[in-house]
Amino acid sequence: MEIQIFENYEELSINAARLVAAQVRLKPDSVLGLATGSTPLGMYAELVRMHEEENLDFSEVTSLNLDEYLGLGEEDDQSYVSFMREHLFSKINIDPEATYLPDGLAADPEEAAMYYEMLADMVPRDLQILGIGRNGHIGFNEPDDVFPVETHVTDLTESTIQANQRFFKSEEEVPRQAITMGMKQIMAAKKILLLASGAEKAETIADLVFGEVTSQVPASILNLHPDVVIMLDEPAARYLVEEYGFDEEEEDED
Ligand code: F6R
């Protein structure tokens, strides 16, 4: 894993966008795996700027999102399909027909999950963007006794419901379930870029980097992937540096 630490969220976002832009410029028909949440917002804003001012062209890109809340669709502001439209898809020249998310309104969510798994098998990701939950989740793969393998319907943990409450009027409104890609599809990506910002992620980042690979910290599975870049701002890197003595420059020399 390559770990890059930036002074603040803005620098983190700009550098994350540069990596995505390089991917798209080198391979215009790239398949991008996308995440929602607060963390990638700055990166998406920078990608929009690069599209507007630097001709970054998404016309041949395909995207697959990691997850969607069960029960929410494009009519709901809080659905991930709405999030992606608002912050990225409506502002760049990606073909809307080439943007995929699990169907949160499916009459049969299990079937929708199976369908998404098949779709993801057909369009492997060149680059997968990930955020990370305070409890170490990636996608909505929550801490559990085993790593979930395929796309599935999942119950959100209390910690995730509380963390995501900030996007809703009240805790009651936060959906209790989601459809999420499992570890197989995440790990199948050629390259993975995980972003984390803020002190509340510092402990789980240290667990991910220095802890054992365990399904209780779902992101720890990334230690088994050959090409992972972790971009952190200083608050998110605090434990790595202060508790574990992580030194970015020493790592570079290795
Ligand atoms: C969102 C997703 C989640 C988030 C994670 C962090 O599509 O898959 O794993 O990346 O919950 O969310 P933020 O960035 O809001 O802290």
XYZ file of C-alpha atoms and ligand atoms in Angstrom:
270
model
C 0.000 0.000 0.000
C 1.231 3.446 -0.830
C 0.317 6.045 1.756
C 0.247 9.727 0.892
C -0.402 12.353 3.553
C -1.578 15.857 2.663
C -1.697 18.956 4.795
C -5.435 19.430 4.485
C -8.633 18.260 2.810
C -8.189 20.589 -0.158
C -4.755 19.172 -1.027
C -6.074 15.652 -0.558
C -8.966 16.350 -2.932
C -6.794 17.951 -5.616
C -4.324 15.076 -5.583
C -7.071 12.461 -5.643
C -8.640 14.203 -8.651
C -5.252 14.273 -10.407
C -4.947 10.519 -10.028
C -8.448 9.971 -11.445
C -7.772 12.440 -14.259
C -4.529 10.655 -15.167
C -6.451 7.387 -15.356
C -9.072 8.914 -17.670
C -6.537 10.683 -19.881
C -4.402 7.559 -20.273
C -7.412 5.311 -20.904
C -10.394 7.386 -22.078
C -12.749 4.390 -21.880
C -11.831 3.664 -18.253
C -14.322 2.029 -15.922
C -14.391 3.949 -12.640
C -15.737 2.534 -9.399
C -17.237 5.445 -7.469
C -18.126 6.165 -3.859
C -20.448 8.691 -2.233
C -20.240 10.306 1.225
C -18.535 13.527 2.280
C -14.971 12.493 1.616
C -14.913 12.408 -2.208
C -16.903 15.664 -2.561
C -13.786 17.812 -2.939
C -12.340 15.368 -5.461
C -15.545 15.446 -7.506
C -15.564 19.264 -7.443
C -11.977 19.293 -8.704
C -12.832 16.794 -11.469
C -15.696 19.068 -12.536
C -13.257 21.989 -12.626
C -10.798 19.966 -14.696
C -13.603 19.049 -17.084
C -14.632 22.705 -17.463
C -11.195 24.300 -17.591
C -8.793 21.603 -18.749
C -10.874 19.576 -21.196
C -10.957 16.474 -19.060
C -13.194 14.264 -21.179
C -15.498 11.670 -19.607
C -17.436 10.857 -22.782
C -16.108 7.300 -22.997
C -15.991 6.586 -19.249
C -18.242 4.022 -17.590
C -18.939 4.225 -13.853
C -20.267 1.802 -11.284
C -21.067 2.991 -7.789
C -20.400 0.863 -4.770
C -23.750 1.052 -3.086
C -27.245 2.465 -2.710
C -29.673 2.750 0.192
C -32.584 0.366 0.079
C -35.876 2.203 -0.350
C -34.383 5.350 -1.902
C -34.441 6.189 -5.608
C -33.770 9.106 -7.910
C -36.708 11.078 -6.478
C -35.015 11.141 -3.050
C -32.383 13.796 -2.396
C -30.531 11.438 -0.079
C -30.257 8.538 -2.502
C -26.819 7.886 -3.874
C -28.118 8.133 -7.427
C -29.205 11.724 -6.650
C -25.887 12.418 -4.926
C -23.908 11.313 -7.968
C -26.065 13.337 -10.355
C -25.830 16.451 -8.224
C -22.116 16.369 -7.546
C -20.670 14.791 -10.670
C -22.743 13.294 -13.469
C -24.777 16.414 -14.304
C -21.613 18.526 -14.380
C -19.380 16.463 -16.670
C -19.889 14.889 -20.078
C -20.241 11.284 -18.920
C -22.948 9.357 -20.800
C -25.813 8.942 -18.262
C -26.474 5.516 -19.785
C -22.963 4.464 -18.754
C -23.414 5.297 -15.059
C -24.606 2.460 -12.859
C -25.774 2.142 -9.264
C -27.618 -0.673 -7.530
C -31.400 -0.255 -7.724
C -32.519 0.901 -4.285
C -36.177 0.656 -5.256
C -36.093 -2.886 -6.633
C -39.145 -4.962 -5.706
C -36.753 -7.832 -5.031
C -33.552 -6.384 -3.528
C -31.768 -9.765 -3.417
C -32.352 -10.169 -7.126
C -31.187 -6.586 -7.747
C -27.978 -7.394 -5.848
C -27.399 -10.494 -7.997
C -28.026 -8.494 -11.145
C -25.505 -5.842 -10.030
C -22.921 -8.529 -9.311
C -23.323 -9.862 -12.855
C -23.058 -6.383 -14.295
C -19.903 -5.694 -12.279
C -18.406 -8.963 -13.528
C -18.888 -7.696 -17.075
C -17.284 -4.277 -16.528
C -14.267 -4.650 -14.238
C -13.048 -1.392 -12.737
C -9.751 0.152 -13.798
C -9.801 2.369 -10.726
C -11.946 1.977 -7.620
C -12.470 5.001 -5.353
C -13.224 4.210 -1.710
C -14.047 6.157 1.410
C -13.906 4.428 4.783
C -16.388 4.328 7.649
C -15.330 5.103 11.224
C -15.829 1.389 11.882
C -13.586 0.430 8.953
C -16.354 -0.347 6.470
C -15.771 0.018 2.728
C -18.842 0.224 0.555
C -21.396 -0.860 3.134
C -19.424 -3.956 4.061
C -19.795 -3.660 7.808
C -17.611 -5.390 10.438
C -18.713 -9.013 10.682
C -17.448 -12.540 11.340
C -16.659 -13.063 7.658
C -15.844 -10.830 4.699
C -18.953 -10.525 2.519
C -17.976 -11.734 -0.948
C -20.642 -10.775 -3.482
C -22.983 -7.823 -3.938
C -25.626 -8.193 -1.249
C -28.312 -6.577 0.858
C -26.820 -5.470 4.148
C -28.087 -4.157 7.473
C -26.326 -0.934 8.391
C -24.705 -0.925 11.811
C -25.682 1.553 14.526
C -22.345 3.334 14.032
C -23.029 3.832 10.296
C -26.623 4.950 10.893
C -25.392 7.538 13.402
C -22.561 8.698 11.132
C -24.916 9.116 8.147
C -27.660 10.789 10.163
C -26.057 14.143 9.334
C -27.426 13.882 5.785
C -31.016 13.317 6.952
C -33.529 15.345 8.989
C -33.559 12.758 11.773
C -32.006 9.415 12.673
C -35.345 7.687 11.974
C -35.101 8.701 8.329
C -31.746 6.984 7.753
C -32.409 3.767 5.801
C -31.521 0.647 7.760
C -30.424 -1.387 4.749
C -28.414 -0.945 1.571
C -27.274 -2.893 -1.471
C -23.502 -2.943 -1.621
C -20.781 -4.511 -3.690
C -18.929 -7.123 -1.670
C -15.198 -7.662 -1.392
C -14.902 -9.663 -4.604
C -15.816 -6.724 -6.816
C -13.839 -4.203 -4.776
C -10.723 -6.377 -4.843
C -11.170 -7.088 -8.577
C -10.371 -3.464 -9.439
C -6.961 -3.015 -11.063
C -6.144 -0.077 -8.834
C -7.765 1.201 -5.634
C -7.685 4.729 -4.240
C -8.921 5.057 -0.661
C -9.499 8.533 0.751
C -9.865 9.490 4.393
C -10.187 12.892 5.975
C -10.592 14.026 9.565
C -9.581 12.915 13.039
C -12.567 10.574 13.431
C -11.004 8.294 10.802
C -7.515 8.274 12.384
C -7.956 5.159 14.535
C -9.470 3.002 11.834
C -6.766 4.103 9.367
C -4.090 2.923 11.812
C -5.944 -0.403 12.173
C -6.091 -0.726 8.404
C -2.408 -0.005 7.884
C -0.847 -1.695 10.922
C -3.483 -4.130 12.158
C -4.134 -7.689 11.037
C -6.360 -8.540 8.106
C -9.710 -9.154 9.781
C -13.362 -8.957 8.768
C -13.895 -6.871 11.916
C -12.034 -4.083 10.060
C -13.364 -4.685 6.550
C -10.918 -2.262 4.881
C -8.000 -4.336 6.184
C -8.569 -6.713 3.252
C -6.944 -4.053 1.074
C -3.581 -5.222 2.440
C -4.026 -8.201 0.096
C -4.479 -6.056 -3.035
C -1.374 -5.366 -5.157
C -2.100 -1.726 -6.065
C -3.668 0.444 -3.360
C -3.040 4.141 -2.810
C -4.273 5.629 0.466
C -4.570 9.408 0.518
C -5.031 11.015 3.941
C -5.164 14.498 5.313
C -3.072 15.169 8.403
C -5.879 14.659 10.948
C -6.733 11.244 9.443
C -3.047 10.291 9.514
C -2.546 11.360 13.137
C -2.532 7.895 14.712
C -0.261 6.522 12.030
C 2.266 9.223 12.714
C 1.880 9.770 16.472
C 1.118 6.273 17.761
C 2.968 4.177 15.210
C 5.738 6.567 14.144
C 4.849 6.291 10.466
C 7.261 8.379 8.401
C 6.193 9.106 4.823
C 9.689 10.058 3.689
C 11.253 6.887 5.077
C 8.598 4.846 3.261
C 9.495 6.614 0.009
C 13.145 5.599 0.400
C 12.247 1.893 0.767
C -20.292 5.428 0.191
C -19.591 4.334 0.859
C -19.165 4.436 2.274
C -18.455 5.760 2.598
C -18.062 5.807 4.066
C -17.397 7.108 4.444
O -20.583 5.098 -1.149
O -19.392 3.331 0.252
O -18.296 3.364 2.565
O -17.324 5.876 1.792
O -19.195 5.617 4.861
O -18.320 8.136 4.332
P -17.878 9.668 4.511
O -16.994 9.984 3.361
O -19.171 10.434 4.467
O -17.181 9.748 5.819
